[in-house]
mmCIF file of C-alpha atoms in Angstrom:
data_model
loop_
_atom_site.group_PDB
_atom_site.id
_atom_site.type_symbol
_atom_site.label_atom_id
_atom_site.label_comp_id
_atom_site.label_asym_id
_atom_site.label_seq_id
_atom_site.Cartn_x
_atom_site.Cartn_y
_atom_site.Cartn_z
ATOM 1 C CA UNK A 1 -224.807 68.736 74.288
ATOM 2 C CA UNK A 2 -223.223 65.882 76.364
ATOM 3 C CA UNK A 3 -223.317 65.727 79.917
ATOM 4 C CA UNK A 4 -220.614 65.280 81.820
ATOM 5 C CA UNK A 5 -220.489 63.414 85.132
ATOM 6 C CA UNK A 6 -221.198 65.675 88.050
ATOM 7 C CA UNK A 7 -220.143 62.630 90.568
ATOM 8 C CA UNK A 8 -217.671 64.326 92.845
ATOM 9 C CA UNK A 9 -216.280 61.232 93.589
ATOM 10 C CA UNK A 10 -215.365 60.773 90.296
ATOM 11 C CA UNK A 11 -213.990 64.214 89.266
ATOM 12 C CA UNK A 12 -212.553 66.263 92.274
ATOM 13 C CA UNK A 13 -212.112 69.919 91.754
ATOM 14 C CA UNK A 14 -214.133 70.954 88.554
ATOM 15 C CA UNK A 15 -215.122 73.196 86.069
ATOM 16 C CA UNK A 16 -217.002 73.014 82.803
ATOM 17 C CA UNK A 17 -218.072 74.631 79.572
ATOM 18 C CA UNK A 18 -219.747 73.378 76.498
ATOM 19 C CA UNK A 19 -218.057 74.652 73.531
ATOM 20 C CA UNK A 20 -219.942 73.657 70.151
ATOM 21 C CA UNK A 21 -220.107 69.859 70.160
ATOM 22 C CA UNK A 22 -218.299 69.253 72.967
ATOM 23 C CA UNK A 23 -218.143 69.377 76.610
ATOM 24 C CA UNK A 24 -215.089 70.202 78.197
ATOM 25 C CA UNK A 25 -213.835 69.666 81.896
ATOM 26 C CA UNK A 26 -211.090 70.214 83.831
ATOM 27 C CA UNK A 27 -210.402 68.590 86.619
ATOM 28 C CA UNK A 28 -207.725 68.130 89.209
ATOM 29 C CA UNK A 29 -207.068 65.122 91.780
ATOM 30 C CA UNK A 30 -204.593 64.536 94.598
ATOM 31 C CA UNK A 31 -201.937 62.671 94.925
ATOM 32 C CA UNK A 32 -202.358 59.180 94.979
ATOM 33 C CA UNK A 33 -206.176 59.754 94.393
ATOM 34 C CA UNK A 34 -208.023 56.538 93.106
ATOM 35 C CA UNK A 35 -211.393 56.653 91.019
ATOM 36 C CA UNK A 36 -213.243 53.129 91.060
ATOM 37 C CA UNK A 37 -214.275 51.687 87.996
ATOM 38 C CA UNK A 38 -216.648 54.323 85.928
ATOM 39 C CA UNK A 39 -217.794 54.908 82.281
ATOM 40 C CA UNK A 40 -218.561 57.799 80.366
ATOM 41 C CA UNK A 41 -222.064 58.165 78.027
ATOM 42 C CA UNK A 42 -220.126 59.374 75.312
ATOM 43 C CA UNK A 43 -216.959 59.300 73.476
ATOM 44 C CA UNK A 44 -213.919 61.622 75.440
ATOM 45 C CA UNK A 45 -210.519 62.750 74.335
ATOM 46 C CA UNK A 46 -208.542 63.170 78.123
ATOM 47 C CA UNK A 47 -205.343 65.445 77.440
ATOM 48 C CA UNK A 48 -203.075 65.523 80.840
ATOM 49 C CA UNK A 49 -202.388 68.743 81.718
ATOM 50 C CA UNK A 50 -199.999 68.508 84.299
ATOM 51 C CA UNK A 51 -199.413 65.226 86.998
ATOM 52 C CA UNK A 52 -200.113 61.773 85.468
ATOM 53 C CA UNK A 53 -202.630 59.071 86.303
ATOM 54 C CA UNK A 54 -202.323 54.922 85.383
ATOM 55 C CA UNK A 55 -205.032 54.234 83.950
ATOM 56 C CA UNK A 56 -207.581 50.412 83.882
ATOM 57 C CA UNK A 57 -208.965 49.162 81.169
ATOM 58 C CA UNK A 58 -209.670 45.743 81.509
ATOM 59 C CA UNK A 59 -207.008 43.385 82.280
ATOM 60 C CA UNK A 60 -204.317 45.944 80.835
ATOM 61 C CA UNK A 61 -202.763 49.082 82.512
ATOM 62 C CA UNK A 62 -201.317 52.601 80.968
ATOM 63 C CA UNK A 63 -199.240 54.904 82.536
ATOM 64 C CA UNK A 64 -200.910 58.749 81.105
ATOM 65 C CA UNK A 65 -197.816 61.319 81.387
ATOM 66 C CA UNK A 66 -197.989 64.628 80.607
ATOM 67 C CA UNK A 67 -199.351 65.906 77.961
ATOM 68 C CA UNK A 68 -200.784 62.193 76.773
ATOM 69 C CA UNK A 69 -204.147 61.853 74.351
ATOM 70 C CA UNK A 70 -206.308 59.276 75.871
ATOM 71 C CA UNK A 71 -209.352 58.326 73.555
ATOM 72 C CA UNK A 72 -211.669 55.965 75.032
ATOM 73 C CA UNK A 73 -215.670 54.872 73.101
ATOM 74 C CA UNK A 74 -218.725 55.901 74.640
ATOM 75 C CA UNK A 75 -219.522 53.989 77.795
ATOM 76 C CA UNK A 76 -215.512 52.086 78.219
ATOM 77 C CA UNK A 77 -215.226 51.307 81.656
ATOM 78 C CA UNK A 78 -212.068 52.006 83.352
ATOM 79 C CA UNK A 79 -210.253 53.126 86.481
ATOM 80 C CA UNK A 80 -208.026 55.527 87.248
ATOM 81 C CA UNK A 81 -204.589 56.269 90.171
ATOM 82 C CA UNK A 82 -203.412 59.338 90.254
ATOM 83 C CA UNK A 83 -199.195 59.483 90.288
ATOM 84 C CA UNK A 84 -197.348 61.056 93.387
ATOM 85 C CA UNK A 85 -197.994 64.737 91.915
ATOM 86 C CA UNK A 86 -201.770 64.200 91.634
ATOM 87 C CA UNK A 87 -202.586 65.368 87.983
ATOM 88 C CA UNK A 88 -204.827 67.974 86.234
ATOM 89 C CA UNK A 89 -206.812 67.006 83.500
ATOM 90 C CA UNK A 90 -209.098 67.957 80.468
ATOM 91 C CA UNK A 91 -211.828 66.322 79.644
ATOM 92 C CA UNK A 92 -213.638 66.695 75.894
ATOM 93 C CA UNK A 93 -216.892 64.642 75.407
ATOM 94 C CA UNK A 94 -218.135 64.210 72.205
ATOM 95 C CA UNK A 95 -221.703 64.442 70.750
ATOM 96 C CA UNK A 96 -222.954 61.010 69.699
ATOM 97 C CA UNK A 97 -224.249 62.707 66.363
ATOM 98 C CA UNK A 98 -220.368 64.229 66.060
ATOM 99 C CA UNK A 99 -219.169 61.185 66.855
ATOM 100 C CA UNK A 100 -221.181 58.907 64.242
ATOM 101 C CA UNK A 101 -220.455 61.586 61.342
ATOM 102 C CA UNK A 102 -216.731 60.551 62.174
ATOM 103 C CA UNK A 103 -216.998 57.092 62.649
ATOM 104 C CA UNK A 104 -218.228 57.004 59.322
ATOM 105 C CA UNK A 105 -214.563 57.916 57.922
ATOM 106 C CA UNK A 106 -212.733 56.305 60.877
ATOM 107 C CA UNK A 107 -212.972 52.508 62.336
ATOM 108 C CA UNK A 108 -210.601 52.817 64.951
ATOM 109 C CA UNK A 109 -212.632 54.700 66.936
ATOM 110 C CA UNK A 110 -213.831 51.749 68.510
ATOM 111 C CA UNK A 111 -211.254 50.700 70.837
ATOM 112 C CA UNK A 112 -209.593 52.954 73.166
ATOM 113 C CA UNK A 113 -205.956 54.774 72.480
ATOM 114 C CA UNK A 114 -203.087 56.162 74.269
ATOM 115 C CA UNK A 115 -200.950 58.600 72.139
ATOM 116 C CA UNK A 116 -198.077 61.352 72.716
ATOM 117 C CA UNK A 117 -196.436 62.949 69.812
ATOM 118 C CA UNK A 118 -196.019 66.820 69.536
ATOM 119 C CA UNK A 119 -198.735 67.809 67.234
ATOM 120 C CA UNK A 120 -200.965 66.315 69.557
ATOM 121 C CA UNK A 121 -199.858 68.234 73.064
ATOM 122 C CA UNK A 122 -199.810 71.612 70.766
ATOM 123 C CA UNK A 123 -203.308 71.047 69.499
ATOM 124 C CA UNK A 124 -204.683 69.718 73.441
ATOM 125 C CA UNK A 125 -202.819 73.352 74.563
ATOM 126 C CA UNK A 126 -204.311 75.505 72.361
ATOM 127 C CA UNK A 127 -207.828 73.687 73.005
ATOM 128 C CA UNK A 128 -206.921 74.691 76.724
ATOM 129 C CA UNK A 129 -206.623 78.084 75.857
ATOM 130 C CA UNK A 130 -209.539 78.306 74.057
ATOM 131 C CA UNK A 131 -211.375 76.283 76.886
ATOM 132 C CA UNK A 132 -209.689 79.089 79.884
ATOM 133 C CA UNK A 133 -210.361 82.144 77.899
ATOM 134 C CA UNK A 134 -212.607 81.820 74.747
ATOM 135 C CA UNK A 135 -214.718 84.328 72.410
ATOM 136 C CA UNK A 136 -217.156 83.824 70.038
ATOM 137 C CA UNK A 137 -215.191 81.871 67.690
ATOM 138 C CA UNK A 138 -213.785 79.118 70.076
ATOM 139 C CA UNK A 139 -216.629 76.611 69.226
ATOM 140 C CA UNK A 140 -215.227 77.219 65.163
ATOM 141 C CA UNK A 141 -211.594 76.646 67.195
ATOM 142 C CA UNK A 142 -212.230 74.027 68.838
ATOM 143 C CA UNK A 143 -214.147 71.931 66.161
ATOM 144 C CA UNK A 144 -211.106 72.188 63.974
ATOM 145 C CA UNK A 145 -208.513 71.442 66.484
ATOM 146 C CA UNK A 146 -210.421 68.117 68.031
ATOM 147 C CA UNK A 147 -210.421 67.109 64.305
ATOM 148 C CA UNK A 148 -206.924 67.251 64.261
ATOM 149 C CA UNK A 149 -206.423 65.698 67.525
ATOM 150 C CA UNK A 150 -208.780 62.478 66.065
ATOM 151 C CA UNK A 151 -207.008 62.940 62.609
ATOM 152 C CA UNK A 152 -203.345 62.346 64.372
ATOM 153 C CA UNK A 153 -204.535 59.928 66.518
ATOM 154 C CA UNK A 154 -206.057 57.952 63.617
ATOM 155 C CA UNK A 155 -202.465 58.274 61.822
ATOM 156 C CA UNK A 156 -200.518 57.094 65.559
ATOM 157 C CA UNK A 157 -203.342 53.880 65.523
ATOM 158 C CA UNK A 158 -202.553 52.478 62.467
ATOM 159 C CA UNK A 159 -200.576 49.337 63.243
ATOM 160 C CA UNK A 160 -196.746 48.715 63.282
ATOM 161 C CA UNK A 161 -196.183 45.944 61.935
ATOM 162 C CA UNK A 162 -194.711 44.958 65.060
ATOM 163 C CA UNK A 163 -195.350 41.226 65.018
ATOM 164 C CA UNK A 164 -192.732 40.996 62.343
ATOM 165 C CA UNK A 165 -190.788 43.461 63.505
ATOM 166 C CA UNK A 166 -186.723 42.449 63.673
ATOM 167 C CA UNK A 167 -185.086 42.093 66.684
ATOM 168 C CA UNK A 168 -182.093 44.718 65.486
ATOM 169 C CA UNK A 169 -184.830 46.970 64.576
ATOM 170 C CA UNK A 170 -185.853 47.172 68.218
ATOM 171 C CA UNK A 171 -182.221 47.826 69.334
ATOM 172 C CA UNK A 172 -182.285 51.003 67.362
ATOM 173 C CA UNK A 173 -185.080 52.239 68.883
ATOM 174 C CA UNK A 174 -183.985 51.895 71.909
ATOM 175 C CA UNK A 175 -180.984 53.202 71.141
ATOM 176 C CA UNK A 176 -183.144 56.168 69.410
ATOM 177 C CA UNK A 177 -185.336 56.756 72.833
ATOM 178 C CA UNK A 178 -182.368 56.565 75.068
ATOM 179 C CA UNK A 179 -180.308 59.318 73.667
ATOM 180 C CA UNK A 180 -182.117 61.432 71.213
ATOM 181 C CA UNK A 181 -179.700 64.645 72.200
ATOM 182 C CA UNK A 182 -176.636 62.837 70.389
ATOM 183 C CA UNK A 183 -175.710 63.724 67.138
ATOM 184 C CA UNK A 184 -176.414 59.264 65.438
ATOM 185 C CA UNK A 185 -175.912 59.023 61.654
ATOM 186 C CA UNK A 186 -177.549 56.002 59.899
ATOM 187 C CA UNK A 187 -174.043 54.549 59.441
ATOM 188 C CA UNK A 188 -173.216 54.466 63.360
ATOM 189 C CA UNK A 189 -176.644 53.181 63.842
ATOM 190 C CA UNK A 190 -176.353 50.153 61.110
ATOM 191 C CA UNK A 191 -172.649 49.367 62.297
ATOM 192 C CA UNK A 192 -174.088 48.919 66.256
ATOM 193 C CA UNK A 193 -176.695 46.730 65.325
ATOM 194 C CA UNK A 194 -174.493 44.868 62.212
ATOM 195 C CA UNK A 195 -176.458 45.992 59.184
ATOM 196 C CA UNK A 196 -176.019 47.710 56.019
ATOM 197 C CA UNK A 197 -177.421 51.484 56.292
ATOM 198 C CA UNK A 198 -179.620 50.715 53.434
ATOM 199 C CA UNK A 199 -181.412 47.941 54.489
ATOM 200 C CA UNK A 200 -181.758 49.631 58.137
ATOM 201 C CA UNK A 201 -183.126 52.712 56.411
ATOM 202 C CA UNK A 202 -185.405 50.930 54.064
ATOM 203 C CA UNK A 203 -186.945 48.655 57.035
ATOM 204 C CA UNK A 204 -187.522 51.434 59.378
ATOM 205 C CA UNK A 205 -189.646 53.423 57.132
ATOM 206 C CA UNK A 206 -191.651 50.443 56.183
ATOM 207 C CA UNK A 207 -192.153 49.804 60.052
ATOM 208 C CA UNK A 208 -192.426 53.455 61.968
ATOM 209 C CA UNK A 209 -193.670 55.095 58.649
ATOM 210 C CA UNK A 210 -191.143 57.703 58.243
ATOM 211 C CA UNK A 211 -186.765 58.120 57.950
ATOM 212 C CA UNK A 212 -184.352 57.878 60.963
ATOM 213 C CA UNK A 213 -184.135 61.098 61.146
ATOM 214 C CA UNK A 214 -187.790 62.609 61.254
ATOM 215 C CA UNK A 215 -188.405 59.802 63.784
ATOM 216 C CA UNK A 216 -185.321 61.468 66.041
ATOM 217 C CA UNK A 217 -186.053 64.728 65.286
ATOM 218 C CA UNK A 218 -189.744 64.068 66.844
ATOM 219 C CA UNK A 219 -188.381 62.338 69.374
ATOM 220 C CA UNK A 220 -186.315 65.882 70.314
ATOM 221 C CA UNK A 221 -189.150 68.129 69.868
ATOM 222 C CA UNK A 222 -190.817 65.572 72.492
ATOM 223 C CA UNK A 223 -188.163 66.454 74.852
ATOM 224 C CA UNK A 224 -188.211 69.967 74.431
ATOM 225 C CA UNK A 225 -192.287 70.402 74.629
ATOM 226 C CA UNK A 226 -191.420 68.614 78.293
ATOM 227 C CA UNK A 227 -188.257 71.002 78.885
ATOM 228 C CA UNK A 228 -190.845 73.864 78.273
ATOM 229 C CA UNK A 229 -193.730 72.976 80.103
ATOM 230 C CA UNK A 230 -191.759 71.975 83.488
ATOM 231 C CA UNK A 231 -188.696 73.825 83.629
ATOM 232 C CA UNK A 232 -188.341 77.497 83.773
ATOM 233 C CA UNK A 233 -184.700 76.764 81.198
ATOM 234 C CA UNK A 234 -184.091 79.325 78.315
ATOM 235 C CA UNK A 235 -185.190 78.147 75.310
ATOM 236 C CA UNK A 236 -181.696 78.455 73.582
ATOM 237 C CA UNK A 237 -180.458 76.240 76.158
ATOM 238 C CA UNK A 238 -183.472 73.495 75.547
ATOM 239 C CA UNK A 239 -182.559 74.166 72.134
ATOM 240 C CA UNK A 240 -178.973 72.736 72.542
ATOM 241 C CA UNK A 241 -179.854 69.994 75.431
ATOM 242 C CA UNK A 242 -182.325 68.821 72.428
ATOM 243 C CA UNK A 243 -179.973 68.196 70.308
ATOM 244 C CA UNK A 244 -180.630 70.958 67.946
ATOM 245 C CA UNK A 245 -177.809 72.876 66.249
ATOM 246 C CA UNK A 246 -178.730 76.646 67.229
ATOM 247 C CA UNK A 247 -182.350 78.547 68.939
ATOM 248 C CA UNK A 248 -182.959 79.069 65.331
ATOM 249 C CA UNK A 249 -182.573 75.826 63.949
ATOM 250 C CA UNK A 250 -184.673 74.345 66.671
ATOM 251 C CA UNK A 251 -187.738 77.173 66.951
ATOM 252 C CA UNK A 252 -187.801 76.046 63.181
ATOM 253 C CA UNK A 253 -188.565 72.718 63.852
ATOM 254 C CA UNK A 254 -190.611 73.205 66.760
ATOM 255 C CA UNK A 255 -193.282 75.046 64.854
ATOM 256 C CA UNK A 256 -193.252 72.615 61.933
ATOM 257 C CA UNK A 257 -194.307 69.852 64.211
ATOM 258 C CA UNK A 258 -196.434 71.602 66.630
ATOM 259 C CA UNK A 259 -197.869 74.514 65.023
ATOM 260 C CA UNK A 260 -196.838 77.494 67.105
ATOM 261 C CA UNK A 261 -193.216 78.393 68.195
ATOM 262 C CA UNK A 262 -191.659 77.505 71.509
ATOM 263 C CA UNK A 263 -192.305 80.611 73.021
ATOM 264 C CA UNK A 264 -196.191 80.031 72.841
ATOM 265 C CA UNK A 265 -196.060 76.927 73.493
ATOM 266 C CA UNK A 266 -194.879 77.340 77.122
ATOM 267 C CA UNK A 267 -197.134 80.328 77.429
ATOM 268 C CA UNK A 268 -200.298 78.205 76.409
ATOM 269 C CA UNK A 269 -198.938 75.694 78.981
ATOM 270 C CA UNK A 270 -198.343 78.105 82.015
ATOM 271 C CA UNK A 271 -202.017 78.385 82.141
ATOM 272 C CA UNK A 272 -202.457 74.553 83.205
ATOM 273 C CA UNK A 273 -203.003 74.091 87.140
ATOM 274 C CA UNK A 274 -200.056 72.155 88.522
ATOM 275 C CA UNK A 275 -201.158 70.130 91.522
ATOM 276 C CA UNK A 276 -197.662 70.807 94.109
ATOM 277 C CA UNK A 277 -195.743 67.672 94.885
ATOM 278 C CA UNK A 278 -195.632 66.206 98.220
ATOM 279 C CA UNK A 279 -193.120 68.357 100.611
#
């Protein structure tokens, strides 16, 4: 099994199990907390439970939010701060023999990765579940759900194509992140950035791999999974502040991307330990 660090200076308030090929840890830090440079012996998945951390690698910084995917290779050193909230994390090391059987498939596995997307925060939830109150069967649960996790990150890795990447191309994007709640068409969007709603359709799903619209409907679910881990809002009301039409419409969609329906999903994410913000 791996080992995980027992250094309290690196990991705070602990606890850890070994499920199948993996060794899981959760682990909490104050605010503002700073870990010096470290590695880990083996390949790690870090999903943020709750808080957020910036994290060092190299020259280069990345701000972790909630519910981020963090992969990093076995023995990638880096450094971590801890955001105003402190932040709760878990921690899933991976066997070096697990982790050569899927390098074998898999080359990005080399360099480290920062992801978000909503099948990824569902799958780190229900491995937190599994991890807080397991049975016999977890290690089988768990095994298929951190192949998921590596299988979606593998998909969010691929590259953009961003180096040719139009500059109108970005404006929609933008435009995209900024307000996902409002109800864009294809034609609004190709008449603020003066091109025809063909060729804006056809370049964005060569670049993002997908349409307009299941980019913006992720983009809502995104929202919502945040709406439902940190506010205490009915979900018919997240529903509508998401831009979705009805609860209906939107539980729909939720469990297509995520797996599990909204209600669940905050339920698996109650169970994370939420450092208290500075009074």
């Amino acid at each position: 099994m791996p080992s995980p660090s027992t250094n309290p200076a690196i990991w705070g308030r602990t606890r850890t199990r070994s499920i199948g090929a993996f060794a899981i840890t959760e682990f909490s830090q104050p605010p503002g907390q700073r870990l010096p440079w470290h590695v880990h012996d083996n390949a790690s998945i870090c999903f943020v439970l709750a808080g957020s951390y910036t994290e060092r690698i190299g020259a280069e910084e990345h701000e972790c939010p909630p519910s981020s995917v963090v992969f990093k290779p076995a023995c990638e050193r880096h450094a971590d701060r801890f955001g105003e909230s402190g932040g709760t994390c878990l921690l899933m090391e991976i066997t070096p023999a697990r982790m050569a059987a899927i390098e074998q498939v898999s080359s990005w596995t080399a360099r480290p990765l920062l992801a978000r997307t909503p099948h990824l925060t569902a799958a780190g939830q229900r491995i937190y579940g599994e991890f807080a109150a397991g049975d016999a069967l977890s290690p089988l649960v768990v095994e298929g759900l951190m192949l998921e996790i590596l299988g979606e990150a593998a998909r969010v890795s691929l590259p953009e194509a961003g180096a040719g990447q139009p500059m109108w191309l970005r404006r929609v994007l933008e435009r995209l992140h900024d307000c996902p709640d409002e109800p864009l068409t294809l034609s609004t969007l190709a008449q603020e950035v003066d091109v025809h709603p063909a060729h804006l359709a056809r370049t964005f799903r060569q670049h993002c791999r997908c349409s307009v619209g299941e980019y913006l409907r992720r983009l809502r679910v995104e929202h919502a999974c945040h709406e439902l881990q940190y506010t205490g809002a009915p979900i018919a009301e997240i529903a509508l502040r998401a831009g979705f039409f009805d609860q209906s419409h939107f539980s729909k969609v939720f469990r297509q991307h995520t797996g599990m329906s909204p209600a669940r999903f905050r339920a698996a994410g109650s169970n994370a330990t939420l450092i208290p913000e500075r009074s």
